[in-house]
Each structure stands twice: as structure tokens, then as C-alpha cells.
Amino acid sequence: KLNFEVPESIKVEYVKLTAKEYEATAEIKDDEIQEYYKAKIAEFREEKKYRASHILLRPEQVKPDENLPTEEKKKILAEAEKSAKTKADDLIKKIKDGAPFEEMAKQFSEDKVSGANGGDLGVFPRGTMVPEFESALEKLNIGDISEPTLTPFGYHIIKLIDKKPERVIPLDEAKDTVIRALKANKAKSQIRRIVKQIYGTAKDNGNLSNAAQEHKIPVKKSPLFSADNHNLSDIGTVPEFYNMAFSLKDNVLSAPVNTAEASYLVKVVERKPAYTPDISEIDAKITEEIIQEKNKALTSQKLAELEKSLAESKNLEKLAKDLGLEIKQTPLFSMEDSIPGIGNNAELKTTAFTLKQDGTGKASSRNKHFLFKLVESKPAGEPTEDQSNKIQSRLKKEKGDVAFQGWLKELRAKANVMIDKTLL
């Protein structure tokens, strides 16, 4: 019975001020710009930047016979690597003899994305590429072309197009950014002051409309909303607003609710208690839920039977034919990939990676069920350049988050307070 209860709903009066509305009128003084720039100087530090192109030649992907001695395997792999270096040496000679670097990249680079653009990697800060690549870059002058440079991805022929040293952005360049930040801070402070003043007046006389009118701020009224269904179009997803609204007693004005974007005052003006509708009103809904529960139970039972049958026969084709269904085949996928036609199904991937050749399994998602057989697997190998860059980016972000939390903790301890001199 409780599953069909209509939850309590409320209607509120509220004041909402957004910082964006006040940024245009915020007055910024020159000494405030200087103080902010000095206090936040670390935010204006730029890493050394490069712009480079490359031609990538990967060693041939050979798989030596597992029964060969270790030294033989190493020899075969070394030959593949030597062949790639020879190709790189030949290309460098052609480029030095006048062949355009960009055309050579388009024809021969095995990095197809940059190769299509003449090898251009765009502008990137120090630390983006693998160490071997950046070490080679450091030795080049603008316009120079490197010798074949070996990285985990293969041999690179690198052309340095431009290089900008590490620097602190001067105030002249950073001024617009500083002003925008100061205006945002001042606007946020201003709306919080206004809301606090309205709160002080309304708390004394109990009239939110009159208190808001003194500041020419409109008071708005919401439709009824509940804790389960409360996405008001004017408010959006603001947990602080809704949490405050549902914690209030009727006709009691809230304390100011401040978020990064806006400030609010809230008062509950109407409340509709929770109730359970008469069964005649929700007969169709109950019937639908019963059907869904029975469908779910029968499907789970059928799936278990089919999984057992498939495990015994290993014949997915016959099973599909008996069910009147079509067999589909995925491309090769890793634990990191979303599977085309299936999605990022963790249960399927986890099961699949435990199977041996022709092993079978089942998995479910919200409204779909899968029976599958492993038909091909490949061992892990060296990551592609794109994969390596993504891994490095993720690790940098994780390290950055840790560093940021440490910095934030230290900042709180120091409590560096900026003064809004327009109030003095």
C-alpha cells in the first residue's frame, strides 16, 4: 500500500537573486586588480608549450612462436624494430632531399589522425607527451627535424614548428580575466548582502513581499511540488533550496540559502499532506505493476534455463534459431570500452573476461538480457598513443585533485581574506 502513497507536497514563496544579474554594475578599482593578481599569481602561470608535427612508424606486430628460446624471440622482435627504424631513416633522407614533411606524414605516418593533417599535433603543454618524445623536442630548434626517436609507440620523426617558454602571464594580458573574476566575486557578495537585508526586515515584520519590495526584488510563488518531483523550472537542480524548503514549518521564513550561482529566501505557504489514493483510482497502475513483476520473474526463470542449456551444448546458433532470434557479434572490446549495441554493461564484461574460448555466460541490463559465447580474445599489448595520452590525462587529473584538496586545506588554514573596497 505504501508503494502507491502520494507524497506530501508544498507550495512556497521565494526570493531568488543570481550573481550574473549584478556583475555588469560591479565597480572594480585598479588596486583591487593588482591585489587579486598578486594573490592568485599561481593561476596565471603557463607551462612551456610546443607545436610539433610527427610521422609515426610502428614496428611490425609479430608474434614469435611461444616454443622458441627467449633469445630467438628477442631477435625476431629486434628485427621488426630495426625494420621500422630503417623506414624512418629513409623518410628523413627524403625530407632532407626536399620532400615536404606534411606529404610524407600523410602518406606514411601510422598515426592516422595527425597524419591526415600533415602530422600536425597542434599546441600542447610540457608533460603531455611521453618523456622520450619531449626529450627529443627539447633538443630541436624551431623548424628542425629530429632523428628517429623511439617511444613505446614506435619510431617518431618529429618536426618542431614553434616553442613558447614557461611564463607568468603579465597583468596586461590577464587583466580581463582578473576583472571578470572580481566582478563575479563582488556580484556574489552583493546578492548575499541584499538577501541578508531582506531576511532581517522580513524576520521582524513577517512580510516577505514588503521586505523584498524595498529592494525592488520580486517575490515568486511556486506550484505544488514534492520531494520526489521538485524540478521547478525557475530553480532547476538546487538541492540546498529544496532541502531548506522541506525542513521549514508553515509560514516561517528560511535563513538565506547561498549557492555559487544564486541566493534565496524561502517560505512555505501551502502544504498538502501525503495520502494513499482509493484503490479504484489506481487500479490500472496496480495491474500494470503486477504484470511487470510477473514478467520479470518469468523472464529470470527462462533466462536461467537457457543459460544452463547453452552451457551444456555450447551451441548458440541452435539456441537463437529455436528462440527466433538473431545472433550478433561484437567487435573486440576491452574493459574500458562501451560495447557497440550493448553499452557499458559491467556484468557482461566482467563475465566475458573470465571465460575461456567458447565459454558461455549471461548478463542483464535494465530491460535487456544477453546470452553470449566467447569467440575471440587477444592478450593485452602496448597501449596506442591515444590510449597512453588518455591514461596520462586521467592520472594528471587524479593527482591534480589530490594536490587541489591539499592546497584548499592549506588555504583555509591561512584564511586569505580579500577586501571589497567599494564598501569602505
Coordinates of C-alpha atoms in Angstrom, one line a residue:
K1 CA 0.0 0.0 0.0
L2 CA 2.8 2.4 0.8
N3 CA 4.2 2.0 -2.7
F4 CA 1.2 3.9 -4.0
E5 CA 1.2 6.7 -1.5
V6 CA 1.2 10.2 -3.0
P7 CA 3.9 12.1 -1.1
E8 CA 3.5 15.4 0.8
S9 CA 3.7 18.4 -1.4
I10 CA 4.3 22.1 -0.6
K11 CA 3.9 25.5 -2.3
V12 CA 6.5 28.2 -1.5
E13 CA 7.1 31.9 -1.8
Y14 CA 10.7 32.7 -2.5
V15 CA 13.2 35.4 -3.5
K16 CA 15.9 34.5 -5.9
L17 CA 18.9 36.6 -6.8
T18 CA 21.5 35.5 -9.3
A19 CA 25.0 36.8 -9.3
K20 CA 25.1 37.2 -13.1
E21 CA 22.4 39.9 -12.9
Y22 CA 24.7 42.1 -10.8
E23 CA 28.1 41.6 -12.5
A24 CA 27.7 44.4 -15.0
T25 CA 27.2 47.0 -12.3
A26 CA 30.1 45.8 -10.1
E27 CA 32.8 48.6 -9.7
I28 CA 36.4 47.4 -9.9
K29 CA 39.3 49.6 -8.7
D30 CA 42.9 49.4 -10.0
D31 CA 44.4 48.5 -6.6
E32 CA 41.9 45.6 -6.3
I33 CA 43.1 44.3 -9.7
Q34 CA 46.7 44.4 -8.5
E35 CA 45.9 42.7 -5.2
Y36 CA 43.9 39.9 -6.8
Y37 CA 46.6 39.3 -9.4
K38 CA 49.3 39.0 -6.8
A39 CA 47.2 36.8 -4.5
K40 CA 46.3 34.5 -7.4
I41 CA 49.6 34.6 -9.3
A42 CA 49.9 30.8 -9.4
E43 CA 46.7 30.7 -11.6
F44 CA 48.5 32.8 -14.2
R45 CA 51.5 30.6 -14.7
E46 CA 51.7 28.9 -18.1
E47 CA 53.7 25.7 -18.8
K48 CA 56.1 25.7 -21.6
K49 CA 54.2 25.0 -24.9
Y50 CA 55.2 23.3 -28.1
R51 CA 53.7 23.0 -31.5
A52 CA 55.0 20.0 -33.4
S53 CA 54.3 17.5 -36.1
H54 CA 55.4 13.9 -36.3
I55 CA 55.5 10.8 -38.5
L56 CA 55.0 7.6 -36.6
L57 CA 56.3 4.3 -37.8
R58 CA 55.4 1.3 -35.7
P59 CA 57.4 -1.9 -35.7
E60 CA 55.5 -4.8 -37.4
Q61 CA 53.3 -6.6 -34.9
V62 CA 55.0 -10.0 -34.9
K63 CA 54.2 -12.9 -32.5
P64 CA 57.1 -15.2 -32.1
D65 CA 56.3 -18.9 -31.5
E66 CA 56.0 -19.5 -27.8
N67 CA 58.2 -22.6 -28.1
L68 CA 61.2 -20.6 -29.3
P69 CA 64.0 -19.8 -26.9
T70 CA 63.9 -16.4 -25.3
E71 CA 66.9 -15.2 -27.3
E72 CA 65.3 -16.1 -30.6
K73 CA 62.1 -14.3 -29.6
K74 CA 64.2 -11.2 -28.8
K75 CA 66.0 -11.4 -32.1
I76 CA 62.7 -11.6 -34.1
L77 CA 61.3 -8.5 -32.2
A78 CA 64.6 -6.6 -32.7
E79 CA 64.4 -7.3 -36.4
A80 CA 60.9 -5.8 -36.5
E81 CA 62.1 -2.7 -34.6
K82 CA 65.1 -2.4 -36.9
S83 CA 62.9 -2.5 -40.0
A84 CA 60.8 0.4 -38.6
K85 CA 64.0 2.4 -37.9
T86 CA 65.2 1.8 -41.4
K87 CA 61.9 3.1 -42.8
A88 CA 62.3 6.2 -40.6
D89 CA 65.9 6.8 -41.7
D90 CA 64.8 6.6 -45.4
L91 CA 62.0 9.1 -44.8
I92 CA 64.3 11.5 -43.1
K93 CA 66.7 11.3 -46.1
K94 CA 63.8 12.1 -48.5
I95 CA 62.7 15.0 -46.3
K96 CA 66.3 16.4 -46.3
D97 CA 66.4 16.0 -50.0
G98 CA 63.3 18.2 -50.4
A99 CA 60.2 16.0 -49.9
P100 CA 57.6 18.0 -48.0
F101 CA 57.3 16.8 -44.4
E102 CA 53.5 17.2 -44.5
E103 CA 53.1 15.0 -47.6
M104 CA 55.4 12.3 -46.1
A105 CA 53.2 12.3 -43.0
K106 CA 50.0 11.9 -45.0
Q107 CA 51.5 9.0 -47.0
F108 CA 53.5 7.1 -44.4
S109 CA 52.5 8.0 -40.8
E110 CA 50.8 5.3 -38.8
D111 CA 49.2 7.9 -36.6
K112 CA 46.3 8.2 -39.0
V113 CA 44.6 11.1 -37.1
S114 CA 47.6 13.5 -37.2
G115 CA 48.8 12.0 -40.4
A116 CA 45.7 13.2 -42.2
N117 CA 46.7 16.8 -41.1
G118 CA 50.3 16.5 -42.3
G119 CA 51.4 15.2 -39.0
D120 CA 50.3 18.2 -37.0
L121 CA 49.8 17.5 -33.3
G122 CA 48.7 21.1 -32.5
V123 CA 49.8 23.1 -29.5
F124 CA 50.4 21.2 -26.2
P125 CA 52.0 22.0 -22.9
R126 CA 55.0 20.2 -21.4
G127 CA 54.1 16.9 -19.8
T128 CA 51.5 16.0 -22.5
M129 CA 53.7 13.6 -24.5
V130 CA 55.8 10.6 -23.3
P131 CA 59.3 11.5 -21.9
E132 CA 61.3 10.2 -24.9
F133 CA 59.2 12.4 -27.3
E134 CA 59.6 15.5 -25.2
S135 CA 63.3 14.9 -24.6
A136 CA 63.8 14.9 -28.4
L137 CA 61.7 18.1 -28.7
E138 CA 63.9 19.9 -26.2
K139 CA 66.9 19.3 -28.5
L140 CA 65.3 20.9 -31.5
N141 CA 65.3 24.5 -32.7
I142 CA 62.1 25.8 -34.5
G143 CA 62.0 24.2 -37.9
D144 CA 64.4 21.3 -37.1
I145 CA 63.6 17.7 -37.7
S146 CA 64.7 15.0 -35.3
E147 CA 66.5 11.8 -35.8
P148 CA 64.3 8.6 -35.4
T149 CA 63.0 8.8 -31.8
L150 CA 61.9 5.5 -30.2
T151 CA 59.0 5.6 -27.7
P152 CA 56.6 2.8 -26.6
F153 CA 54.5 3.6 -29.7
G154 CA 57.3 3.2 -32.3
Y155 CA 59.7 5.5 -34.1
H156 CA 58.8 9.2 -34.5
I157 CA 60.2 11.7 -36.9
I158 CA 59.5 15.0 -35.1
K159 CA 59.4 18.5 -36.6
L160 CA 59.3 21.4 -34.1
I161 CA 57.1 24.1 -35.5
D162 CA 57.0 26.5 -32.5
K163 CA 58.0 26.7 -28.9
K164 CA 56.9 29.1 -26.1
P165 CA 58.8 29.2 -22.8
E166 CA 57.2 28.7 -19.4
R167 CA 56.0 32.1 -18.2
V168 CA 53.7 34.0 -15.9
I169 CA 51.0 35.8 -17.9
P170 CA 51.6 39.5 -17.3
L171 CA 48.8 41.6 -15.7
D172 CA 48.2 43.4 -19.0
E173 CA 47.2 40.1 -20.6
A174 CA 45.4 38.8 -17.5
K175 CA 43.5 42.0 -16.7
D176 CA 40.3 41.0 -18.4
T177 CA 40.3 37.6 -16.6
V178 CA 41.0 39.3 -13.3
I179 CA 38.2 41.8 -13.8
R180 CA 35.7 39.1 -14.7
A181 CA 36.7 37.2 -11.5
L182 CA 36.4 40.3 -9.3
K183 CA 33.1 41.2 -10.8
A184 CA 31.8 37.6 -10.2
N185 CA 33.1 37.8 -6.6
K186 CA 31.6 41.2 -5.9
A187 CA 28.2 40.3 -7.5
K188 CA 28.1 37.2 -5.3
S189 CA 28.8 39.3 -2.2
Q190 CA 26.3 41.9 -3.2
I191 CA 23.4 39.4 -3.7
R192 CA 24.2 37.8 -0.4
R193 CA 24.1 41.2 1.4
I194 CA 20.8 42.1 -0.3
V195 CA 19.2 38.7 0.7
K196 CA 20.5 39.1 4.2
Q197 CA 19.0 42.6 4.5
I198 CA 15.6 41.3 3.2
Y199 CA 15.8 38.5 5.7
G200 CA 16.5 40.9 8.5
T201 CA 13.5 43.1 7.6
A202 CA 11.1 40.2 6.9
K203 CA 12.0 38.4 10.0
D204 CA 11.0 41.4 12.1
N205 CA 7.6 42.1 10.3
G206 CA 6.8 38.6 8.9
N207 CA 6.1 40.1 5.5
L208 CA 8.5 38.8 2.8
S209 CA 6.7 40.8 0.0
N210 CA 7.1 44.1 1.7
A211 CA 10.7 43.5 2.7
A212 CA 11.6 42.4 -0.9
Q213 CA 9.7 45.4 -2.4
E214 CA 12.0 47.8 -0.5
H215 CA 14.9 46.5 -2.7
K216 CA 12.7 46.2 -5.8
I217 CA 13.1 42.4 -5.8
P218 CA 10.1 40.3 -6.9
V219 CA 8.7 37.6 -4.7
K220 CA 7.7 34.5 -6.7
K221 CA 5.3 31.6 -5.9
S222 CA 5.8 28.0 -6.9
P223 CA 3.3 25.4 -7.9
L224 CA 2.9 22.4 -5.5
F225 CA 5.9 20.1 -5.6
S226 CA 7.0 17.1 -3.7
A227 CA 10.3 15.6 -2.5
D228 CA 10.1 13.1 -5.4
N229 CA 9.1 15.6 -8.1
H230 CA 10.5 19.0 -7.5
N231 CA 12.4 20.2 -10.6
L232 CA 10.9 23.8 -10.7
S233 CA 11.9 25.4 -13.9
D234 CA 13.0 28.7 -12.3
I235 CA 15.1 26.9 -9.7
G236 CA 16.4 23.9 -11.5
T237 CA 18.5 21.3 -9.7
V238 CA 19.5 23.1 -6.4
P239 CA 19.5 20.6 -3.5
E240 CA 20.1 23.4 -1.0
F241 CA 16.9 25.1 -2.0
Y242 CA 14.7 22.0 -1.8
N243 CA 16.3 20.7 1.4
M244 CA 15.6 24.0 3.1
A245 CA 12.0 24.2 1.8
F246 CA 11.1 20.7 3.2
S247 CA 12.7 21.5 6.5
L248 CA 10.6 24.6 7.2
K249 CA 7.4 24.9 9.2
D250 CA 4.5 26.7 7.5
N251 CA 4.8 30.4 7.1
V252 CA 8.3 30.5 8.7
L253 CA 10.9 32.3 6.6
S254 CA 14.1 30.5 6.0
A255 CA 17.6 31.9 6.6
P256 CA 19.4 32.9 3.4
V257 CA 20.3 29.9 1.2
N258 CA 23.5 30.7 -0.7
T259 CA 24.9 28.7 -3.6
A260 CA 27.7 29.5 -6.1
E261 CA 25.3 31.0 -8.6
A262 CA 22.4 32.4 -6.6
S263 CA 21.0 33.3 -3.1
Y264 CA 17.4 32.5 -1.9
L265 CA 14.9 33.1 0.8
V266 CA 12.0 30.6 1.1
K267 CA 8.7 30.4 2.9
V268 CA 6.2 27.5 2.8
V269 CA 2.7 29.0 2.2
E270 CA 0.7 25.8 1.5
R271 CA 1.1 22.2 2.4
K272 CA -0.8 19.1 1.1
P273 CA -0.2 16.1 3.4
A274 CA 0.7 12.7 2.0
Y275 CA -2.2 10.4 1.2
T276 CA -3.0 7.0 -0.4
P277 CA -5.5 7.2 -3.2
D278 CA -8.6 4.9 -3.2
I279 CA -7.8 1.6 -4.9
S280 CA -10.4 2.4 -7.6
E281 CA -8.3 5.5 -8.7
I282 CA -5.1 3.4 -9.2
D283 CA -6.5 0.1 -10.3
A284 CA -4.8 0.3 -13.7
K285 CA -1.4 1.3 -12.1
I286 CA -1.6 -1.7 -9.7
T287 CA -2.5 -4.1 -12.6
E288 CA 0.5 -2.8 -14.6
E289 CA 2.9 -3.3 -11.7
I290 CA 1.6 -6.9 -11.1
I291 CA 2.1 -7.7 -14.8
Q292 CA 5.7 -6.2 -14.7
E293 CA 6.6 -8.3 -11.6
K294 CA 5.3 -11.5 -13.2
N295 CA 7.1 -10.7 -16.5
K296 CA 10.3 -10.1 -14.6
A297 CA 10.0 -13.4 -12.6
L298 CA 9.2 -15.5 -15.7
T299 CA 12.0 -13.9 -17.7
S300 CA 14.5 -14.6 -15.0
Q301 CA 13.4 -18.2 -14.8
K302 CA 13.5 -18.6 -18.6
L303 CA 17.0 -16.9 -18.7
A304 CA 18.4 -19.3 -16.1
E305 CA 17.0 -22.3 -18.1
L306 CA 18.5 -21.0 -21.4
E307 CA 21.9 -20.3 -19.7
K308 CA 22.0 -23.9 -18.4
S309 CA 21.2 -25.2 -21.9
L310 CA 23.8 -23.1 -23.6
A311 CA 26.5 -24.1 -21.0
E312 CA 25.8 -27.7 -21.8
S313 CA 25.5 -27.5 -25.6
K314 CA 27.8 -24.5 -26.4
N315 CA 25.5 -24.1 -29.5
L316 CA 24.4 -20.5 -29.5
E317 CA 23.3 -20.8 -33.1
K318 CA 20.7 -23.5 -32.4
L319 CA 19.5 -21.7 -29.3
A320 CA 19.0 -18.5 -31.3
K321 CA 17.2 -20.4 -34.0
D322 CA 14.8 -22.1 -31.5
L323 CA 14.0 -18.7 -30.0
G324 CA 13.6 -17.0 -33.4
L325 CA 16.3 -14.5 -32.5
E326 CA 19.4 -13.2 -34.4
I327 CA 22.9 -13.8 -33.3
K328 CA 25.0 -10.6 -33.3
Q329 CA 28.8 -10.4 -32.9
T330 CA 30.6 -7.6 -31.1
P331 CA 34.0 -6.2 -32.2
L332 CA 36.9 -6.8 -29.9
F333 CA 36.5 -4.7 -26.8
S334 CA 38.4 -4.0 -23.6
M335 CA 37.2 -3.5 -20.0
E336 CA 37.5 0.2 -20.7
D337 CA 35.2 0.2 -23.8
S338 CA 31.5 0.6 -24.2
I339 CA 30.3 -2.3 -26.4
P340 CA 28.5 -1.3 -29.6
G341 CA 24.9 -2.3 -29.5
I342 CA 25.1 -3.2 -25.8
G343 CA 26.6 -0.3 -23.9
N344 CA 28.9 -0.3 -20.9
N345 CA 27.5 -3.4 -19.3
A346 CA 29.8 -4.2 -16.4
E347 CA 28.3 -7.6 -15.7
L348 CA 28.8 -8.8 -19.3
K349 CA 32.4 -7.5 -19.5
T350 CA 33.3 -9.0 -16.1
T351 CA 31.9 -12.4 -17.0
A352 CA 33.4 -12.3 -20.6
F353 CA 36.9 -11.7 -19.3
T354 CA 36.8 -14.8 -17.1
L355 CA 35.8 -17.1 -19.9
K356 CA 38.0 -19.4 -22.0
Q357 CA 37.5 -20.0 -25.7
D358 CA 33.8 -21.0 -26.5
G359 CA 32.9 -20.3 -22.9
T360 CA 29.3 -19.0 -22.3
G361 CA 27.6 -16.7 -20.0
K362 CA 24.6 -14.4 -19.4
A363 CA 24.2 -10.8 -18.3
S364 CA 21.3 -8.3 -17.8
S365 CA 20.8 -4.6 -18.1
R366 CA 17.7 -2.7 -17.1
N367 CA 15.4 -4.1 -19.8
K368 CA 17.6 -6.4 -21.7
H369 CA 19.1 -9.9 -21.2
F370 CA 22.1 -11.3 -23.0
L371 CA 23.3 -14.9 -23.7
F372 CA 26.8 -14.9 -25.2
K373 CA 29.8 -17.0 -26.1
L374 CA 33.4 -16.0 -26.3
V375 CA 34.7 -16.4 -29.8
E376 CA 37.9 -14.5 -29.8
S377 CA 40.3 -12.9 -27.4
K378 CA 43.6 -11.1 -27.7
P379 CA 46.2 -10.6 -24.9
A380 CA 46.9 -7.1 -23.7
G381 CA 49.7 -5.3 -25.6
E382 CA 51.3 -1.9 -25.6
P383 CA 48.8 1.0 -25.5
T384 CA 48.3 3.2 -28.5
E385 CA 49.4 6.7 -28.4
D386 CA 45.8 7.9 -27.9
Q387 CA 45.3 5.4 -25.0
S388 CA 48.5 6.4 -23.4
N389 CA 47.6 10.1 -23.6
K390 CA 44.2 9.4 -22.0
I391 CA 45.8 7.4 -19.2
Q392 CA 48.3 10.2 -18.6
S393 CA 45.4 12.8 -18.6
R394 CA 43.4 10.7 -16.1
L395 CA 46.4 10.3 -13.8
K396 CA 47.2 14.0 -14.0
K397 CA 43.6 14.8 -13.1
E398 CA 43.7 12.4 -10.1
K399 CA 47.0 13.9 -8.9
G400 CA 45.7 17.4 -9.5
D401 CA 42.6 16.7 -7.4
V402 CA 44.8 15.4 -4.6
A403 CA 47.0 18.5 -4.9
F404 CA 44.0 20.8 -5.1
Q405 CA 42.5 19.3 -1.9
G406 CA 45.8 19.8 -0.1
W407 CA 46.0 23.4 -1.4
L408 CA 42.5 24.1 -0.3
K409 CA 43.1 22.8 3.2
E410 CA 46.2 25.0 3.5
L411 CA 44.3 28.0 2.1
R412 CA 41.5 27.5 4.6
A413 CA 44.1 27.5 7.4
K414 CA 45.6 30.7 6.1
A415 CA 42.2 32.3 5.6
N416 CA 43.4 34.8 3.0
V417 CA 40.6 37.5 3.0
M418 CA 40.1 39.9 0.1
I419 CA 38.6 43.3 0.9
D420 CA 35.8 44.8 -1.2
K421 CA 36.9 48.5 -1.1
T422 CA 33.8 49.8 -2.7
L423 CA 32.1 49.2 0.7
L424 CA 34.6 51.3 2.7

